[in-house]
Coordinates of C-alpha atoms in Angstrom, one line a residue:
Chain A
M21 CA -41.3 58.4 24.1
F22 CA -37.4 58.6 23.6
D23 CA -36.9 61.3 26.3
G24 CA -38.5 59.1 28.9
L25 CA -36.5 56.1 27.7
I26 CA -33.2 58.0 27.8
K27 CA -34.1 59.2 31.4
K28 CA -34.7 55.7 32.5
T29 CA -31.5 54.5 30.8
K30 CA -29.5 57.2 32.7
I31 CA -30.9 56.2 35.9
I32 CA -30.2 52.4 35.5
E33 CA -26.7 53.3 34.5
S34 CA -26.1 55.3 37.6
E35 CA -27.7 52.6 39.9
I36 CA -25.3 50.0 38.2
D37 CA -22.4 52.4 38.8
L38 CA -23.5 52.7 42.4
F39 CA -23.8 49.0 42.9
L40 CA -20.2 48.5 41.5
D41 CA -19.0 51.4 43.8
N42 CA -20.5 49.6 46.8
I43 CA -18.6 46.4 45.9
T44 CA -15.3 48.3 45.7
K45 CA -16.1 50.1 49.1
S46 CA -17.0 46.7 50.7
A47 CA -13.8 45.2 49.7
L48 CA -11.9 48.3 51.3
V49 CA -14.0 48.2 54.6
F50 CA -13.4 44.4 54.7
K51 CA -9.6 44.9 54.5
E52 CA -9.7 47.7 57.2
A53 CA -12.0 45.6 59.5
I54 CA -9.4 42.7 59.5
R55 CA -6.7 45.1 60.2
D56 CA -8.6 46.7 63.1
Y57 CA -9.3 43.3 64.6
S58 CA -5.6 42.2 64.2
K59 CA -4.5 45.4 65.8
G60 CA -7.1 45.1 68.7
E61 CA -8.8 48.3 67.7
K62 CA -12.3 47.2 68.8
K63 CA -14.0 50.5 68.5
D64 CA -12.9 50.9 64.9
L65 CA -14.0 47.4 64.2
K66 CA -17.6 48.1 65.4
K67 CA -17.6 51.0 62.9
R68 CA -16.4 48.8 60.1
I69 CA -19.1 46.2 60.9
E70 CA -21.7 49.0 60.7
Q71 CA -20.3 50.3 57.4
I72 CA -20.1 47.0 55.7
S73 CA -23.7 46.1 57.0
D74 CA -25.0 49.4 55.4
L75 CA -23.2 48.6 52.1
E76 CA -24.6 45.1 52.1
R77 CA -28.2 46.4 52.8
Q78 CA -27.8 49.1 50.2
T79 CA -26.2 46.7 47.5
D80 CA -29.1 44.4 48.0
E81 CA -31.6 47.1 47.5
V82 CA -30.0 48.6 44.4
R83 CA -29.7 45.2 42.8
R84 CA -33.4 44.6 43.3
E85 CA -34.2 47.9 42.0
I86 CA -32.1 47.2 38.8
K87 CA -33.7 43.9 38.4
F88 CA -37.3 45.2 38.6
K89 CA -36.4 48.0 36.3
L90 CA -34.7 45.9 33.6
Y91 CA -37.9 43.6 33.6
R92 CA -40.3 46.5 33.8
E93 CA -38.9 48.5 31.1
M94 CA -38.0 45.5 29.1
L95 CA -34.3 46.7 28.7
I96 CA -31.4 44.6 27.3
P97 CA -33.6 41.6 26.7
D98 CA -30.7 39.7 25.1
A99 CA -28.3 40.3 28.1
R100 CA -30.7 40.7 30.9
G101 CA -30.3 37.3 32.3
D102 CA -26.4 37.7 32.2
V103 CA -26.5 41.0 33.9
L104 CA -28.8 39.8 36.6
G105 CA -26.6 36.8 37.2
L106 CA -23.6 39.0 37.4
L107 CA -25.1 41.3 39.9
E108 CA -26.4 38.6 42.0
T109 CA -23.0 36.8 42.2
M110 CA -21.2 40.2 42.9
D111 CA -23.7 40.9 45.6
D112 CA -22.8 37.5 47.1
L113 CA -19.2 38.8 47.5
V114 CA -20.3 41.7 49.8
D115 CA -22.6 39.2 51.7
I116 CA -19.6 36.8 52.3
A117 CA -17.3 39.8 53.3
K118 CA -19.8 41.0 55.8
E119 CA -20.4 37.4 57.3
V120 CA -16.6 36.9 57.7
V121 CA -16.2 40.3 59.5
V122 CA -19.1 39.5 61.8
Q123 CA -17.9 36.0 62.4
I124 CA -14.6 37.2 63.4
D125 CA -16.2 39.8 65.7
I126 CA -18.4 37.2 67.4
E127 CA -16.0 34.3 67.6
K128 CA -12.9 36.4 68.4
P129 CA -10.2 34.0 67.0
E130 CA -6.8 34.4 68.5
I131 CA -4.4 35.7 65.8
F132 CA -0.9 34.6 66.7
P133 CA 1.9 37.0 66.2
E134 CA 3.7 34.6 63.8
I135 CA 0.9 34.8 61.4
E136 CA -0.5 38.4 61.9
D137 CA 1.4 39.9 58.9
K138 CA 0.3 36.9 56.6
F139 CA -3.2 37.2 57.8
L140 CA -3.3 40.9 56.9
K141 CA -1.7 40.0 53.6
L142 CA -4.3 37.4 52.9
A143 CA -7.2 39.9 53.6
D144 CA -5.4 42.4 51.4
Y145 CA -5.3 39.8 48.4
S146 CA -8.9 38.9 48.9
S147 CA -9.9 42.6 49.1
K148 CA -7.8 43.3 45.9
A149 CA -9.6 40.4 44.1
I150 CA -12.9 41.9 45.0
E151 CA -11.8 45.4 43.8
S152 CA -10.5 44.0 40.5
T153 CA -13.8 42.1 40.1
S154 CA -15.8 45.2 40.5
K155 CA -13.6 46.9 37.9
A156 CA -14.0 43.9 35.6
G157 CA -17.8 44.3 36.0
N158 CA -17.5 48.0 35.1
A159 CA -15.6 47.2 32.0
Y160 CA -18.1 44.6 31.1
F161 CA -20.7 47.3 31.1
R162 CA -18.5 50.0 29.5
N163 CA -15.3 48.9 27.8
I164 CA -15.3 45.2 26.9
T165 CA -11.8 45.2 25.7
E166 CA -10.5 45.9 29.2
V167 CA -12.3 43.0 30.9
N168 CA -9.5 40.4 30.4
N169 CA -7.0 42.9 32.0
Y170 CA -9.0 42.8 35.3
I171 CA -9.7 39.1 35.1
N172 CA -6.1 38.4 34.9
K173 CA -5.4 40.5 38.0
V174 CA -8.2 38.6 39.9
K175 CA -6.6 35.4 38.9
F176 CA -3.2 36.7 40.2
Y177 CA -4.6 37.7 43.5
E178 CA -6.6 34.5 43.9
T179 CA -3.3 32.4 43.4
E180 CA -1.4 34.6 45.8
A181 CA -4.2 34.2 48.4
D182 CA -4.1 30.6 47.9
D183 CA -0.4 30.4 48.7
V184 CA -0.6 32.6 51.6
E185 CA -3.6 30.5 53.0
T186 CA -1.4 27.4 52.7
E187 CA 1.5 29.0 54.5
I188 CA -0.6 30.3 57.3
K189 CA -2.2 26.8 57.8
K190 CA 1.3 25.3 58.0
I191 CA 2.5 27.7 60.6
I192 CA -0.7 27.3 62.6
F193 CA -0.5 23.5 62.6
D194 CA 3.3 23.4 63.2
K195 CA 2.9 25.5 66.3
K196 CA 3.5 23.3 69.4
D197 CA 2.1 25.3 72.4
C198 CA -1.5 25.7 71.1
E199 CA -4.7 23.6 71.7
L200 CA -6.0 21.8 68.5
S201 CA -9.3 23.5 69.0
K202 CA -7.8 26.9 68.6
K203 CA -5.9 25.8 65.5
I204 CA -9.0 24.4 63.9
H205 CA -11.0 27.6 64.7
L206 CA -8.2 29.8 63.2
R207 CA -8.0 27.7 60.1
D208 CA -11.7 28.1 59.6
I209 CA -11.3 31.9 59.6
I210 CA -8.3 31.7 57.3
V211 CA -10.3 29.6 55.0
R212 CA -13.3 32.1 54.9
V213 CA -11.0 34.9 54.1
A214 CA -9.4 33.2 51.4
F215 CA -12.8 32.0 50.1
L216 CA -13.5 35.5 49.1
S217 CA -10.8 35.5 46.4
D218 CA -12.1 32.2 45.1
E219 CA -15.5 33.6 44.8
A220 CA -14.2 36.8 43.0
E221 CA -12.5 34.4 40.6
E222 CA -15.8 32.5 40.0
V223 CA -17.5 35.8 39.3
C224 CA -14.7 36.8 36.9
E225 CA -15.2 33.5 34.9
R226 CA -18.9 34.5 34.4
I227 CA -17.8 37.9 33.3
A228 CA -15.4 36.4 30.8
V229 CA -18.2 34.3 29.3
Y230 CA -20.7 37.1 29.2
S231 CA -18.1 39.4 27.5
I232 CA -17.7 36.9 24.7
K233 CA -21.6 36.9 24.4
R234 CA -21.5 40.7 24.3
N235 CA -19.2 40.8 21.3
I236 CA -21.3 41.6 18.3
Chain B
M9 CA -62.3 55.7 -14.9
N10 CA -62.4 53.5 -18.0
S11 CA -65.2 51.0 -19.1
Y12 CA -64.6 48.6 -16.2
S13 CA -67.0 48.9 -13.2
L14 CA -65.7 49.2 -9.8
V15 CA -66.9 45.8 -8.9
T16 CA -65.1 44.3 -11.9
I17 CA -61.9 46.2 -11.0
L18 CA -62.1 44.9 -7.4
F19 CA -62.7 41.4 -8.4
F20 CA -59.8 41.2 -11.0
L21 CA -57.5 43.2 -8.5
S22 CA -58.2 40.6 -5.8
S23 CA -55.3 38.4 -7.0
G24 CA -52.8 41.3 -6.7
L25 CA -54.3 42.2 -3.3
F26 CA -53.9 38.6 -2.1
L27 CA -50.3 38.6 -3.3
G28 CA -49.8 41.9 -1.5
W29 CA -51.3 40.5 1.7
S30 CA -49.0 37.5 1.5
L31 CA -46.0 39.7 0.8
G32 CA -46.8 41.8 3.8
A33 CA -47.4 38.7 6.0
N34 CA -44.0 37.1 5.0
D35 CA -41.7 40.0 4.3
A36 CA -42.4 42.2 7.3
A37 CA -40.7 39.6 9.3
N38 CA -37.4 40.2 7.4
V39 CA -37.6 43.9 8.5
F40 CA -38.8 43.6 12.1
G41 CA -38.7 39.8 12.9
T42 CA -35.7 39.8 15.3
A43 CA -36.6 43.2 16.9
V44 CA -40.0 41.7 17.9
T45 CA -39.0 38.3 18.9
T46 CA -36.0 39.7 21.0
K47 CA -38.5 42.0 22.6
M48 CA -36.7 45.0 21.6
L49 CA -39.8 46.3 20.0
K50 CA -43.5 45.6 20.6
F51 CA -45.2 43.9 17.7
K52 CA -47.8 46.7 17.6
T53 CA -45.1 49.4 17.2
A54 CA -43.2 47.4 14.7
A55 CA -46.4 46.6 12.5
I56 CA -47.6 50.3 12.6
I57 CA -44.1 51.7 11.5
A58 CA -43.9 48.9 8.8
S59 CA -47.2 49.6 7.5
I60 CA -46.8 53.3 7.1
F61 CA -43.4 53.2 5.6
V62 CA -44.4 50.4 3.1
I63 CA -47.2 52.8 1.9
I64 CA -44.8 55.7 1.6
G65 CA -42.3 53.5 -0.2
A66 CA -44.8 52.1 -2.5
V67 CA -46.5 55.3 -3.6
S68 CA -43.4 57.5 -3.8
G69 CA -40.7 55.1 -5.1
G70 CA -42.5 52.1 -6.7
K71 CA -42.5 53.2 -10.3
G72 CA -38.8 52.2 -11.1
T73 CA -39.2 48.5 -10.7
S74 CA -42.7 48.6 -12.1
S75 CA -41.4 49.9 -15.4
T76 CA -38.8 47.0 -15.7
L77 CA -41.7 44.6 -15.3
E78 CA -43.7 46.4 -18.0
K79 CA -40.6 46.2 -20.3
L80 CA -40.6 42.5 -19.6
G81 CA -44.2 42.1 -20.6
S82 CA -46.9 44.6 -20.7
V83 CA -50.0 42.7 -19.5
N84 CA -52.7 44.6 -21.2
A85 CA -56.0 42.9 -20.4
L86 CA -57.7 42.8 -16.9
G87 CA -58.3 39.1 -17.2
G88 CA -54.6 38.5 -18.0
A89 CA -53.4 40.7 -15.2
F90 CA -55.6 38.8 -12.8
I91 CA -54.1 35.5 -13.8
V92 CA -50.6 36.6 -13.8
A93 CA -50.9 37.8 -10.2
F94 CA -52.9 34.9 -9.2
A95 CA -50.4 32.4 -10.7
A96 CA -47.7 34.1 -8.9
A97 CA -49.6 34.0 -5.6
I98 CA -50.3 30.2 -6.0
S99 CA -46.5 29.6 -6.9
V100 CA -45.6 31.4 -3.7
Y101 CA -48.0 29.2 -1.8
L102 CA -46.9 25.9 -3.5
M103 CA -43.2 26.6 -3.2
T104 CA -43.6 27.7 0.6
N105 CA -45.4 24.4 1.1
I106 CA -42.4 22.3 -0.2
S107 CA -40.0 24.6 1.9
I108 CA -38.2 26.2 -1.0
P109 CA -37.3 29.7 -0.2
V110 CA -39.6 31.7 -2.5
S111 CA -39.9 35.3 -3.5
T112 CA -42.9 37.1 -5.0
S113 CA -40.4 38.9 -7.3
Q114 CA -39.3 35.5 -8.9
S115 CA -42.9 34.3 -9.1
I116 CA -44.3 37.4 -10.7
V117 CA -41.5 37.5 -13.3
G118 CA -42.1 33.9 -14.2
A119 CA -45.9 34.5 -14.5
I120 CA -45.2 37.4 -16.9
I121 CA -43.0 35.3 -18.9
G122 CA -45.8 32.6 -19.0
W123 CA -48.2 35.4 -20.2
N124 CA -45.8 36.2 -22.9
F125 CA -45.6 32.8 -24.1
F126 CA -49.5 32.3 -24.0
V127 CA -50.1 35.3 -26.0
G128 CA -47.3 34.7 -28.4
L129 CA -45.2 37.9 -27.4
K130 CA -41.4 37.6 -27.5
T131 CA -39.9 37.8 -24.2
D132 CA -36.9 40.3 -24.1
L133 CA -33.9 38.1 -23.1
T134 CA -31.8 41.1 -22.1
V135 CA -34.5 42.2 -19.6
V136 CA -34.6 38.6 -18.3
T137 CA -30.8 38.4 -18.1
K138 CA -30.9 41.7 -16.2
I139 CA -33.4 40.6 -13.8
V140 CA -31.7 37.3 -13.1
M141 CA -28.4 38.9 -12.6
S142 CA -30.0 41.3 -10.1
W143 CA -31.5 38.3 -8.2
I144 CA -28.0 36.8 -8.0
A145 CA -26.3 40.0 -7.2
S146 CA -28.7 41.1 -4.4
P147 CA -27.7 38.5 -1.8
I148 CA -24.1 38.9 -2.7
L149 CA -24.4 42.7 -2.3
A150 CA -26.2 42.3 0.9
A151 CA -23.4 40.1 2.2
I152 CA -20.9 42.7 1.2
F153 CA -22.8 45.5 2.9
S154 CA -23.3 43.6 6.0
I155 CA -19.6 42.7 6.3
I156 CA -18.7 46.5 5.9
F157 CA -21.4 47.6 8.3
F158 CA -20.5 44.8 10.8
L159 CA -16.9 45.7 10.9
G160 CA -17.7 49.5 10.9
I161 CA -20.1 49.2 13.9
R162 CA -18.0 46.8 15.8
K163 CA -15.1 49.2 15.7
L164 CA -17.3 52.1 16.7
L165 CA -18.7 50.1 19.7
H166 CA -15.2 49.2 20.8
N167 CA -13.9 52.7 20.5
S168 CA -16.8 54.5 22.0
N169 CA -17.2 52.7 25.4
I170 CA -20.9 53.0 25.4
H171 CA -22.6 51.6 28.5
L172 CA -24.4 48.3 27.9
I173 CA -27.7 49.9 28.9
R174 CA -27.1 53.0 26.6
K175 CA -26.2 50.6 23.8
D176 CA -29.6 49.0 24.3
F177 CA -31.3 52.3 24.0
Y178 CA -29.4 53.3 20.7
T179 CA -30.0 49.8 19.3
R180 CA -33.8 50.3 19.9
I181 CA -33.8 53.6 18.0
G182 CA -31.6 52.0 15.3
L183 CA -34.0 49.1 14.9
I184 CA -36.9 51.5 14.6
V185 CA -35.1 53.8 12.0
V186 CA -33.6 50.9 10.1
G187 CA -36.8 49.1 10.2
A188 CA -38.7 52.1 8.8
F189 CA -36.0 52.4 6.0
G190 CA -36.5 48.6 5.4
A191 CA -40.2 48.9 5.2
Y192 CA -39.9 51.9 2.8
S193 CA -37.4 49.9 0.5
L194 CA -39.7 46.9 0.7
G195 CA -42.6 49.0 -0.4
A196 CA -40.6 50.6 -3.1
N197 CA -39.0 47.6 -4.6
N198 CA -41.7 44.9 -4.2
I199 CA -45.0 47.0 -4.9
A200 CA -44.3 46.2 -8.7
N201 CA -44.7 42.5 -7.8
V202 CA -48.2 43.3 -6.4
M203 CA -49.6 45.9 -8.7
G204 CA -47.2 46.1 -11.7
V205 CA -49.2 44.0 -14.0
F206 CA -52.4 46.0 -13.4
T207 CA -50.9 49.4 -14.3
E208 CA -51.6 49.0 -18.1
T209 CA -55.1 47.7 -17.5
I210 CA -56.5 49.9 -14.9
P211 CA -55.9 53.6 -15.7
L212 CA -57.3 55.8 -13.1
E213 CA -58.1 59.6 -13.1
N214 CA -55.2 61.7 -11.5
I215 CA -56.0 63.0 -8.0
S216 CA -54.8 66.4 -7.1
L217 CA -54.2 67.1 -3.4
F218 CA -54.6 70.7 -2.4
N219 CA -53.3 71.6 -6.1
V220 CA -49.8 70.7 -4.7
F221 CA -49.5 66.9 -5.1
I222 CA -50.7 65.1 -8.2
I223 CA -51.4 61.4 -7.4
D224 CA -51.3 59.6 -10.8
S225 CA -53.0 56.3 -11.8
K226 CA -49.9 54.1 -11.0
Q227 CA -49.6 55.7 -7.5
Q228 CA -53.2 55.2 -6.8
L229 CA -52.9 51.5 -7.7
F230 CA -49.6 51.2 -5.7
F231 CA -51.5 52.8 -2.7
I232 CA -54.2 50.1 -2.9
G233 CA -51.5 47.4 -3.1
A234 CA -49.5 48.9 -0.3
M235 CA -52.8 48.8 1.8
A236 CA -53.0 45.1 1.1
I237 CA -49.3 44.7 2.1
S238 CA -50.1 46.6 5.3
T239 CA -53.1 44.4 6.0
G240 CA -50.8 41.4 5.7
I241 CA -48.4 42.9 8.1
L242 CA -51.0 43.8 10.7
T243 CA -53.0 40.6 10.4
Y244 CA -50.5 37.8 10.0
S245 CA -46.9 38.8 10.1
K246 CA -46.7 38.1 14.0
N247 CA -46.7 34.5 13.4
V248 CA -44.0 34.6 10.7
M249 CA -41.9 37.1 12.8
N250 CA -41.8 34.5 15.5
T251 CA -40.8 31.7 13.1
V252 CA -38.2 33.9 11.4
G253 CA -36.9 35.4 14.7
K254 CA -36.7 32.3 16.7
K255 CA -36.1 29.5 14.3
L256 CA -34.4 30.6 11.2
F257 CA -32.1 33.4 12.1
K258 CA -31.2 33.7 15.8
L259 CA -29.5 37.0 15.9
S260 CA -28.7 39.4 18.6
P261 CA -30.6 42.8 18.2
M262 CA -27.3 44.5 17.1
T263 CA -26.6 42.0 14.3
A264 CA -30.3 42.0 13.4
L265 CA -29.9 45.8 12.9
I266 CA -27.0 45.2 10.6
V267 CA -28.8 42.5 8.6
V268 CA -31.9 44.7 8.1
L269 CA -29.7 47.8 7.2
S270 CA -27.7 45.7 4.6
S271 CA -30.7 44.0 3.0
S272 CA -32.8 47.3 3.0
T273 CA -30.0 49.1 1.3
V274 CA -30.0 46.5 -1.4
L275 CA -33.6 46.8 -1.8
F276 CA -33.4 50.6 -2.0
L277 CA -30.5 50.4 -4.5
F278 CA -32.6 48.2 -6.8
A279 CA -35.6 50.6 -6.5
S280 CA -34.5 54.1 -6.3
R281 CA -35.0 56.1 -9.3
G282 CA -33.7 59.3 -7.8
L283 CA -30.5 57.6 -6.8
K284 CA -30.1 56.1 -10.3
S285 CA -30.6 59.4 -11.9
F286 CA -28.1 61.0 -9.5
L287 CA -25.5 58.4 -10.3
N288 CA -26.1 58.6 -14.0
S289 CA -25.9 62.4 -14.0
Y290 CA -22.3 62.0 -12.8
G291 CA -21.5 59.2 -15.2
L292 CA -21.3 56.8 -12.4
P293 CA -22.5 53.2 -12.6
S294 CA -25.9 52.3 -11.2
L295 CA -27.9 49.3 -10.5
P296 CA -31.0 48.3 -12.8
L297 CA -34.4 49.0 -11.1
V298 CA -35.4 45.3 -10.5
P299 CA -37.8 43.7 -7.9
V300 CA -35.6 41.5 -5.8
S301 CA -36.3 39.2 -3.0
S302 CA -36.0 40.7 0.5
S303 CA -35.7 37.1 2.1
Q304 CA -32.7 36.3 -0.1
A305 CA -31.1 39.7 0.6
V306 CA -31.6 38.9 4.4
V307 CA -30.0 35.5 4.0
G308 CA -27.0 37.1 2.1
A309 CA -26.6 39.6 4.9
V310 CA -26.6 36.8 7.6
L311 CA -23.9 35.0 5.6
G312 CA -22.0 38.3 5.4
I313 CA -22.0 38.5 9.2
S314 CA -20.8 34.9 9.3
I315 CA -18.0 35.7 7.0
A316 CA -17.0 38.9 9.1
K317 CA -17.1 36.9 12.4
K318 CA -15.0 34.2 10.5
A319 CA -17.6 31.7 11.6
S320 CA -17.4 28.4 9.9
N321 CA -21.2 27.8 9.6
L322 CA -21.4 29.1 6.0
S323 CA -24.3 27.0 4.9
F324 CA -23.8 25.8 1.3
K325 CA -27.2 24.0 1.6
T326 CA -28.9 27.4 2.2
L327 CA -27.1 28.9 -0.7
G328 CA -28.1 25.9 -2.9
K329 CA -31.8 26.4 -1.9
I330 CA -31.6 30.0 -2.8
S331 CA -30.0 29.3 -6.3
L332 CA -32.7 26.6 -6.8
G333 CA -35.4 29.3 -6.0
W334 CA -33.9 31.5 -8.9
V335 CA -34.7 28.8 -11.4
T336 CA -37.6 26.9 -10.1
T337 CA -39.8 29.6 -8.9
P338 CA -40.0 31.4 -12.2
L339 CA -40.4 28.1 -14.2
I340 CA -43.2 26.9 -12.0
S341 CA -44.9 30.3 -12.0
A342 CA -44.8 30.6 -15.7
L343 CA -46.2 27.1 -16.2
I344 CA -49.1 27.7 -13.7
C345 CA -49.8 31.0 -15.3
F346 CA -49.8 29.5 -18.9
I347 CA -52.4 26.8 -17.7
M348 CA -54.5 29.2 -15.9
L349 CA -54.6 31.7 -18.8
F350 CA -55.7 28.9 -21.1
F351 CA -58.7 28.2 -18.8
M352 CA -59.4 31.8 -18.3
Q353 CA -59.6 32.4 -22.1
N354 CA -61.2 29.1 -23.1
V355 CA -63.5 28.2 -20.2
F356 CA -64.3 31.5 -18.5
M357 CA -64.2 33.4 -21.9
Q358 CA -62.2 36.3 -20.5
K359 CA -59.9 38.4 -22.6
V360 CA -56.2 37.9 -21.4
Y361 CA -54.5 39.9 -24.1
S362 CA -55.7 43.0 -26.1
R363 CA -54.5 43.4 -29.6
N364 CA -56.2 46.8 -30.0
I365 CA -54.0 48.5 -27.5
Q366 CA -50.8 46.7 -28.5
N367 CA -49.7 49.8 -30.4
R368 CA -50.0 51.8 -27.2
V369 CA -48.1 49.1 -25.2
S370 CA -45.4 49.1 -27.9
I371 CA -45.0 52.9 -27.4
N372 CA -44.9 52.5 -23.7
R373 CA -42.3 49.9 -24.1
V374 CA -40.2 52.0 -26.2
E375 CA -40.5 54.8 -23.5
A376 CA -39.6 52.4 -20.8
S377 CA -36.6 51.0 -22.8
E378 CA -35.3 54.5 -23.4
Y379 CA -35.7 55.2 -19.6
I380 CA -33.8 52.0 -18.7
N381 CA -31.3 52.2 -21.3
K382 CA -30.2 55.6 -20.2
G383 CA -28.9 53.8 -17.2
D384 CA -27.8 50.8 -19.1
N385 CA -25.3 52.9 -21.0
Y386 CA -23.6 53.5 -17.8
D387 CA -23.8 50.0 -16.7
R388 CA -21.8 48.9 -19.6

């Protein structure tokens, strides 16, 4: 009886680890994809899109598997809702990251040289926010005392991302020799990239509440 | 077997069996209520574990508290024993109906005192004081234990970095082990409430199992009583578990484990003859062997957790209700017993007290006193 249960427990633990690893990988692939696009490395961008699409698919499958197992084996009945909510919102981060990369690939916005560095910086902050969210998630499962540490990092990256977003918008709309339609298009992309850090912060707020509930 | 026929014994024993059934239906919820309602354990698993360990606890560890009740009043006629147990059962029913937390321990003690009054025997106030002090001490001790266990387990969990899913696994095992211990302690501590008053009146032949184990008369009665408790657990405790788990105490599985561990430890300490002898042999203080209320120990343990969490929801109303139970339950039970004994003796013409065997009873009392006083010397 116990052997079977411990085996199932270990499997779910490793699936949760895989899920969180995928979130971190997605963040890194996202950052690389933005860099590839900015540098005009189209071949590499295609590869990144494939990578992030695979990660998104795999993350979805793992999340579904964890969900069914938690219900089927009646595990963590008191925290099941929280865990599933957490995994779902974290999964959304990967979905959004993939959507942004695909959107950039399809719409091909023109990244002005004046904003290129800041654009990369923005992508870096959003990517770091997602990475730290994944670490906060891992801490929620393993080491609850570390959760706040990562949440603070996410908050920092989100604020930084907001600042860079505003700076870029100012540069875009101050630019004289550019059509308004291009400016608006670029702004949309910037907003989407910055939105990732906002979403990461939302997830962290959930983790903060769930952690309080997890304290015995 | 003595002069009573099997039918007579079963008839008179029925009040004790009813009391046992209601104890099983109500008190199993204290042990497994949260585990079942939070779906950490299936009711069937919980009920089977509880039933088995209640029987083991009652048969192997029930004699300690039973001897204390004998010291309070040796009910020595079958009719009297029937009424004492019946009055206790009715008191439990009435008190539950008016929503006062009630314990079979308190009602049986009241009923025995009522019997003493009716037959004109003096109630030993030293024993009464010891019993009442134990009732007061049990929730306090449970609160202290739960604070210690809570802080210890919280520190352990913080330092060990156990994965949430693995913690769930360990909690499940913990709930089963602690639940089994709780059921054992419940059987050992509370079987005296169910069968204690019959031990003087129904002496049974010893049974030898493979010439290794001897099951004496008391143990046979305790086994029958424990079967009644198990029947209560299997047939009716699910509803009570739902009430206890969902309405009264909304606990997480981990805090439920701490509550059950604390309250069960208290019940065990007040029931274990082995532990008492062990402590006494080293000159250490020990607790008297007294049937205490498992529900009140649980309330004490929950309050302990509130204190440890520095939560401000310490309910003085709940404490007040418990204190009310210490006084009102025995009083009502004694009164009901007194009235019922009158009817039993004068309307149904049944013997409720036997003067012929009073000498034997006195000898038994002296033996019981000697046994208990051994521990008392250390208590002082």
